[in-house]
């Protein structure tokens, strides 16, 4: 049974920031204010993530350069992980590096095999400034690393090399949003 409001139910769906926007390539700044504006941002992140059918979303993907992300993501055992992190730090990754399909709401419709560690641990704060530690394995670890990369100014395509990178960027250039970004 769920207690409390559904995440995102009071949020507004915002436009997504797409590949080519300089905000996605810049490290996000620390969130310093814990109060209603930050709570609204988290609600907007959830609302936008759900509307776009994603499993995670970072603040810079909706035009806010703050170190905040949300997630509603299963792990490999299909256990649901729901939450958010403010000012996260990646404190540990381990296990094998696994190449798996990865997409991004800032590159809609595209994906590529991307290597990620099978286990990740992040520490940060919740929307009220309380410490949080989140640990994930499998697909959820991939999600945590992906969203953390956004806050560092990296996209999954930045982890690709050679033909994999060229293929995704070529496909992006053929999309309507990719052509618009190039002009």
PDB file of C-alpha atoms in Angstrom:
ATOM      1  CA  UNK A   1       0.000   0.000   0.000  1.00  0.00           C
ATOM      2  CA  UNK A   2       1.291   3.431  -0.932  1.00  0.00           C
ATOM      3  CA  UNK A   3       1.497   6.202   1.648  1.00  0.00           C
ATOM      4  CA  UNK A   4       1.697   9.817   0.531  1.00  0.00           C
ATOM      5  CA  UNK A   5       1.253  11.402  -2.867  1.00  0.00           C
ATOM      6  CA  UNK A   6       2.322   9.745  -6.088  1.00  0.00           C
ATOM      7  CA  UNK A   7       5.637  11.280  -7.250  1.00  0.00           C
ATOM      8  CA  UNK A   8       5.045  13.749 -10.051  1.00  0.00           C
ATOM      9  CA  UNK A   9       1.301  14.005  -9.488  1.00  0.00           C
ATOM     10  CA  UNK A  10       1.618  17.695  -8.632  1.00  0.00           C
ATOM     11  CA  UNK A  11       4.393  18.367 -11.153  1.00  0.00           C
ATOM     12  CA  UNK A  12       4.340  19.928 -14.577  1.00  0.00           C
ATOM     13  CA  UNK A  13       5.672  18.214 -17.681  1.00  0.00           C
ATOM     14  CA  UNK A  14       8.528  20.291 -19.052  1.00  0.00           C
ATOM     15  CA  UNK A  15      10.208  20.214 -22.474  1.00  0.00           C
ATOM     16  CA  UNK A  16      13.203  17.906 -22.696  1.00  0.00           C
ATOM     17  CA  UNK A  17      16.678  19.252 -23.383  1.00  0.00           C
ATOM     18  CA  UNK A  18      18.081  17.406 -26.404  1.00  0.00           C
ATOM     19  CA  UNK A  19      21.518  16.423 -27.695  1.00  0.00           C
ATOM     20  CA  UNK A  20      23.404  19.524 -28.787  1.00  0.00           C
ATOM     21  CA  UNK A  21      22.144  21.757 -25.978  1.00  0.00           C
ATOM     22  CA  UNK A  22      25.206  23.147 -24.117  1.00  0.00           C
ATOM     23  CA  UNK A  23      23.513  22.536 -20.745  1.00  0.00           C
ATOM     24  CA  UNK A  24      23.883  18.778 -21.276  1.00  0.00           C
ATOM     25  CA  UNK A  25      27.642  19.112 -21.778  1.00  0.00           C
ATOM     26  CA  UNK A  26      28.299  21.232 -18.670  1.00  0.00           C
ATOM     27  CA  UNK A  27      28.670  19.893 -15.133  1.00  0.00           C
ATOM     28  CA  UNK A  28      25.639  20.804 -13.055  1.00  0.00           C
ATOM     29  CA  UNK A  29      26.004  23.051 -10.025  1.00  0.00           C
ATOM     30  CA  UNK A  30      25.258  22.033  -6.448  1.00  0.00           C
ATOM     31  CA  UNK A  31      21.723  22.630  -5.213  1.00  0.00           C
ATOM     32  CA  UNK A  32      21.923  24.951  -2.204  1.00  0.00           C
ATOM     33  CA  UNK A  33      18.303  25.729  -1.374  1.00  0.00           C
ATOM     34  CA  UNK A  34      16.151  23.056   0.236  1.00  0.00           C
ATOM     35  CA  UNK A  35      12.562  24.184   0.170  1.00  0.00           C
ATOM     36  CA  UNK A  36       9.533  24.551  -2.076  1.00  0.00           C
ATOM     37  CA  UNK A  37      11.432  25.414  -5.305  1.00  0.00           C
ATOM     38  CA  UNK A  38      13.549  22.249  -5.036  1.00  0.00           C
ATOM     39  CA  UNK A  39      10.484  20.157  -4.165  1.00  0.00           C
ATOM     40  CA  UNK A  40       8.702  21.566  -7.261  1.00  0.00           C
ATOM     41  CA  UNK A  41      11.711  20.718  -9.422  1.00  0.00           C
ATOM     42  CA  UNK A  42      11.655  17.106  -8.186  1.00  0.00           C
ATOM     43  CA  UNK A  43       7.910  16.893  -8.864  1.00  0.00           C
ATOM     44  CA  UNK A  44       8.439  18.327 -12.367  1.00  0.00           C
ATOM     45  CA  UNK A  45      11.228  15.811 -12.985  1.00  0.00           C
ATOM     46  CA  UNK A  46       8.964  12.901 -12.038  1.00  0.00           C
ATOM     47  CA  UNK A  47       6.055  14.248 -14.119  1.00  0.00           C
ATOM     48  CA  UNK A  48       8.306  14.756 -17.157  1.00  0.00           C
ATOM     49  CA  UNK A  49      10.017  11.370 -16.760  1.00  0.00           C
ATOM     50  CA  UNK A  50       6.675   9.561 -16.582  1.00  0.00           C
ATOM     51  CA  UNK A  51       5.247  11.502 -19.533  1.00  0.00           C
ATOM     52  CA  UNK A  52       8.300  10.557 -21.619  1.00  0.00           C
ATOM     53  CA  UNK A  53       8.178   6.933 -20.382  1.00  0.00           C
ATOM     54  CA  UNK A  54      11.661   7.042 -18.921  1.00  0.00           C
ATOM     55  CA  UNK A  55      13.189   5.349 -15.890  1.00  0.00           C
ATOM     56  CA  UNK A  56      15.367   8.270 -14.793  1.00  0.00           C
ATOM     57  CA  UNK A  57      15.752  11.977 -15.473  1.00  0.00           C
ATOM     58  CA  UNK A  58      18.331  14.583 -14.483  1.00  0.00           C
ATOM     59  CA  UNK A  59      17.544  18.259 -13.915  1.00  0.00           C
ATOM     60  CA  UNK A  60      19.692  19.435 -16.835  1.00  0.00           C
ATOM     61  CA  UNK A  61      17.463  17.368 -19.126  1.00  0.00           C
ATOM     62  CA  UNK A  62      14.638  19.837 -18.411  1.00  0.00           C
ATOM     63  CA  UNK A  63      16.783  22.967 -18.548  1.00  0.00           C
ATOM     64  CA  UNK A  64      17.839  23.209 -14.897  1.00  0.00           C
ATOM     65  CA  UNK A  65      21.591  23.009 -14.296  1.00  0.00           C
ATOM     66  CA  UNK A  66      21.305  21.600 -10.774  1.00  0.00           C
ATOM     67  CA  UNK A  67      22.676  18.342  -9.364  1.00  0.00           C
ATOM     68  CA  UNK A  68      19.328  16.585  -8.986  1.00  0.00           C
ATOM     69  CA  UNK A  69      17.890  13.455 -10.556  1.00  0.00           C
ATOM     70  CA  UNK A  70      14.894  11.164 -10.128  1.00  0.00           C
ATOM     71  CA  UNK A  71      14.395   7.491 -10.909  1.00  0.00           C
ATOM     72  CA  UNK A  72      11.699   4.844 -11.062  1.00  0.00           C
ATOM     73  CA  UNK A  73      13.689   1.905 -12.285  1.00  0.00           C
ATOM     74  CA  UNK A  74      13.661  -1.875 -11.884  1.00  0.00           C
ATOM     75  CA  UNK A  75      16.720  -3.936 -11.167  1.00  0.00           C
ATOM     76  CA  UNK A  76      17.465  -7.247 -12.876  1.00  0.00           C
ATOM     77  CA  UNK A  77      15.182  -9.096 -10.425  1.00  0.00           C
ATOM     78  CA  UNK A  78      12.343  -6.709 -11.387  1.00  0.00           C
ATOM     79  CA  UNK A  79      12.352  -4.981  -7.981  1.00  0.00           C
ATOM     80  CA  UNK A  80      11.219  -1.380  -8.317  1.00  0.00           C
ATOM     81  CA  UNK A  81      13.484   1.438  -7.106  1.00  0.00           C
ATOM     82  CA  UNK A  82      11.780   4.819  -6.756  1.00  0.00           C
ATOM     83  CA  UNK A  83      13.409   7.994  -5.515  1.00  0.00           C
ATOM     84  CA  UNK A  84      15.537  11.035  -6.115  1.00  0.00           C
ATOM     85  CA  UNK A  85      18.977  12.324  -5.178  1.00  0.00           C
ATOM     86  CA  UNK A  86      20.175  15.866  -4.654  1.00  0.00           C
ATOM     87  CA  UNK A  87      23.913  16.628  -4.946  1.00  0.00           C
ATOM     88  CA  UNK A  88      24.846  12.956  -5.415  1.00  0.00           C
ATOM     89  CA  UNK A  89      28.364  11.610  -5.372  1.00  0.00           C
ATOM     90  CA  UNK A  90      29.301   8.323  -6.999  1.00  0.00           C
ATOM     91  CA  UNK A  91      31.158   6.619  -4.158  1.00  0.00           C
ATOM     92  CA  UNK A  92      31.641   3.129  -5.553  1.00  0.00           C
ATOM     93  CA  UNK A  93      31.305   1.072  -8.710  1.00  0.00           C
ATOM     94  CA  UNK A  94      32.369  -2.533  -8.961  1.00  0.00           C
ATOM     95  CA  UNK A  95      31.568  -5.858 -10.495  1.00  0.00           C
ATOM     96  CA  UNK A  96      31.973  -6.658 -14.136  1.00  0.00           C
ATOM     97  CA  UNK A  97      31.582  -3.974 -16.766  1.00  0.00           C
ATOM     98  CA  UNK A  98      28.566  -5.108 -18.757  1.00  0.00           C
ATOM     99  CA  UNK A  99      27.677  -3.829 -22.223  1.00  0.00           C
ATOM    100  CA  UNK A 100      23.945  -3.385 -22.545  1.00  0.00           C
ATOM    101  CA  UNK A 101      21.471  -1.357 -24.576  1.00  0.00           C
ATOM    102  CA  UNK A 102      21.179   2.174 -23.295  1.00  0.00           C
ATOM    103  CA  UNK A 103      18.961   4.995 -24.402  1.00  0.00           C
ATOM    104  CA  UNK A 104      18.335   8.518 -23.194  1.00  0.00           C
ATOM    105  CA  UNK A 105      15.368  10.870 -23.168  1.00  0.00           C
ATOM    106  CA  UNK A 106      17.716  13.558 -24.529  1.00  0.00           C
ATOM    107  CA  UNK A 107      18.376  11.358 -27.587  1.00  0.00           C
ATOM    108  CA  UNK A 108      14.827  10.105 -28.174  1.00  0.00           C
ATOM    109  CA  UNK A 109      14.456   6.884 -30.116  1.00  0.00           C
ATOM    110  CA  UNK A 110      18.165   6.016 -30.123  1.00  0.00           C
ATOM    111  CA  UNK A 111      20.180   3.490 -28.161  1.00  0.00           C
ATOM    112  CA  UNK A 112      23.558   1.803 -28.218  1.00  0.00           C
ATOM    113  CA  UNK A 113      25.418  -0.919 -26.360  1.00  0.00           C
ATOM    114  CA  UNK A 114      27.168   0.942 -23.530  1.00  0.00           C
ATOM    115  CA  UNK A 115      29.470  -0.459 -20.859  1.00  0.00           C
ATOM    116  CA  UNK A 116      28.499   0.140 -17.243  1.00  0.00           C
ATOM    117  CA  UNK A 117      29.564  -1.474 -14.003  1.00  0.00           C
ATOM    118  CA  UNK A 118      27.145  -4.013 -12.561  1.00  0.00           C
ATOM    119  CA  UNK A 119      27.048  -2.356  -9.115  1.00  0.00           C
ATOM    120  CA  UNK A 120      26.944   1.321  -8.148  1.00  0.00           C
ATOM    121  CA  UNK A 121      26.644   3.238  -4.878  1.00  0.00           C
ATOM    122  CA  UNK A 122      25.721   6.912  -4.666  1.00  0.00           C
ATOM    123  CA  UNK A 123      25.411   9.184  -1.669  1.00  0.00           C
ATOM    124  CA  UNK A 124      23.525  12.449  -1.622  1.00  0.00           C
ATOM    125  CA  UNK A 125      20.583  14.169  -0.035  1.00  0.00           C
ATOM    126  CA  UNK A 126      16.834  14.024  -0.328  1.00  0.00           C
ATOM    127  CA  UNK A 127      14.658  17.028  -1.142  1.00  0.00           C
ATOM    128  CA  UNK A 128      14.605  18.004   2.538  1.00  0.00           C
ATOM    129  CA  UNK A 129      18.390  17.821   2.940  1.00  0.00           C
ATOM    130  CA  UNK A 130      18.545  14.459   4.730  1.00  0.00           C
ATOM    131  CA  UNK A 131      21.431  12.127   3.796  1.00  0.00           C
ATOM    132  CA  UNK A 132      20.633   9.256   1.432  1.00  0.00           C
ATOM    133  CA  UNK A 133      22.666   6.320   0.212  1.00  0.00           C
ATOM    134  CA  UNK A 134      21.433   4.397  -2.828  1.00  0.00           C
ATOM    135  CA  UNK A 135      22.943   1.139  -4.021  1.00  0.00           C
ATOM    136  CA  UNK A 136      21.975  -0.717  -7.157  1.00  0.00           C
ATOM    137  CA  UNK A 137      22.875  -3.707  -9.262  1.00  0.00           C
ATOM    138  CA  UNK A 138      22.182  -4.667 -12.848  1.00  0.00           C
ATOM    139  CA  UNK A 139      19.819  -2.395 -14.762  1.00  0.00           C
ATOM    140  CA  UNK A 140      19.285  -0.144 -11.736  1.00  0.00           C
ATOM    141  CA  UNK A 141      23.073   0.335 -11.390  1.00  0.00           C
ATOM    142  CA  UNK A 142      23.126   1.303 -15.085  1.00  0.00           C
ATOM    143  CA  UNK A 143      20.349   3.839 -14.439  1.00  0.00           C
ATOM    144  CA  UNK A 144      22.180   5.383 -11.463  1.00  0.00           C
ATOM    145  CA  UNK A 145      25.432   5.706 -13.417  1.00  0.00           C
ATOM    146  CA  UNK A 146      23.599   7.146 -16.439  1.00  0.00           C
ATOM    147  CA  UNK A 147      21.835   9.854 -14.401  1.00  0.00           C
ATOM    148  CA  UNK A 148      25.018  10.666 -12.482  1.00  0.00           C
ATOM    149  CA  UNK A 149      26.825  11.107 -15.808  1.00  0.00           C
ATOM    150  CA  UNK A 150      24.223  13.711 -16.794  1.00  0.00           C
ATOM    151  CA  UNK A 151      25.123  15.758 -13.727  1.00  0.00           C
ATOM    152  CA  UNK A 152      28.783  15.560 -14.720  1.00  0.00           C
ATOM    153  CA  UNK A 153      27.986  16.886 -18.210  1.00  0.00           C
ATOM    154  CA  UNK A 154      28.235  13.526 -20.001  1.00  0.00           C
ATOM    155  CA  UNK A 155      25.822  11.556 -22.147  1.00  0.00           C
ATOM    156  CA  UNK A 156      26.009   7.850 -22.823  1.00  0.00           C
ATOM    157  CA  UNK A 157      27.325   8.640 -26.329  1.00  0.00           C
ATOM    158  CA  UNK A 158      30.389  10.159 -24.649  1.00  0.00           C
ATOM    159  CA  UNK A 159      31.224   6.656 -23.384  1.00  0.00           C
ATOM    160  CA  UNK A 160      31.031   5.162 -26.864  1.00  0.00           C
ATOM    161  CA  UNK A 161      33.984   4.813 -29.209  1.00  0.00           C
ATOM    162  CA  UNK A 162      34.557   4.110 -32.856  1.00  0.00           C
ATOM    163  CA  UNK A 163      31.712   2.816 -34.973  1.00  0.00           C
ATOM    164  CA  UNK A 164      29.232   2.690 -32.067  1.00  0.00           C
ATOM    165  CA  UNK A 165      29.640   6.413 -31.439  1.00  0.00           C
ATOM    166  CA  UNK A 166      29.606   7.322 -35.123  1.00  0.00           C
ATOM    167  CA  UNK A 167      26.463   5.247 -35.703  1.00  0.00           C
ATOM    168  CA  UNK A 168      24.469   6.912 -32.891  1.00  0.00           C
ATOM    169  CA  UNK A 169      25.567  10.414 -33.888  1.00  0.00           C
ATOM    170  CA  UNK A 170      24.767   9.704 -37.540  1.00  0.00           C
ATOM    171  CA  UNK A 171      21.306   8.440 -36.559  1.00  0.00           C
ATOM    172  CA  UNK A 172      20.777  11.517 -34.375  1.00  0.00           C
ATOM    173  CA  UNK A 173      21.606  13.721 -37.353  1.00  0.00           C
ATOM    174  CA  UNK A 174      18.881  12.009 -39.354  1.00  0.00           C
ATOM    175  CA  UNK A 175      16.165  12.693 -36.786  1.00  0.00           C
ATOM    176  CA  UNK A 176      13.937  15.734 -36.897  1.00  0.00           C
ATOM    177  CA  UNK A 177      15.231  16.922 -33.516  1.00  0.00           C
ATOM    178  CA  UNK A 178      18.842  16.235 -34.562  1.00  0.00           C
ATOM    179  CA  UNK A 179      18.527  18.279 -37.733  1.00  0.00           C
ATOM    180  CA  UNK A 180      16.954  21.121 -35.740  1.00  0.00           C
ATOM    181  CA  UNK A 181      19.885  21.058 -33.285  1.00  0.00           C
ATOM    182  CA  UNK A 182      22.386  21.266 -36.142  1.00  0.00           C
ATOM    183  CA  UNK A 183      20.913  24.528 -37.484  1.00  0.00           C
TER     184      UNK A 183
END
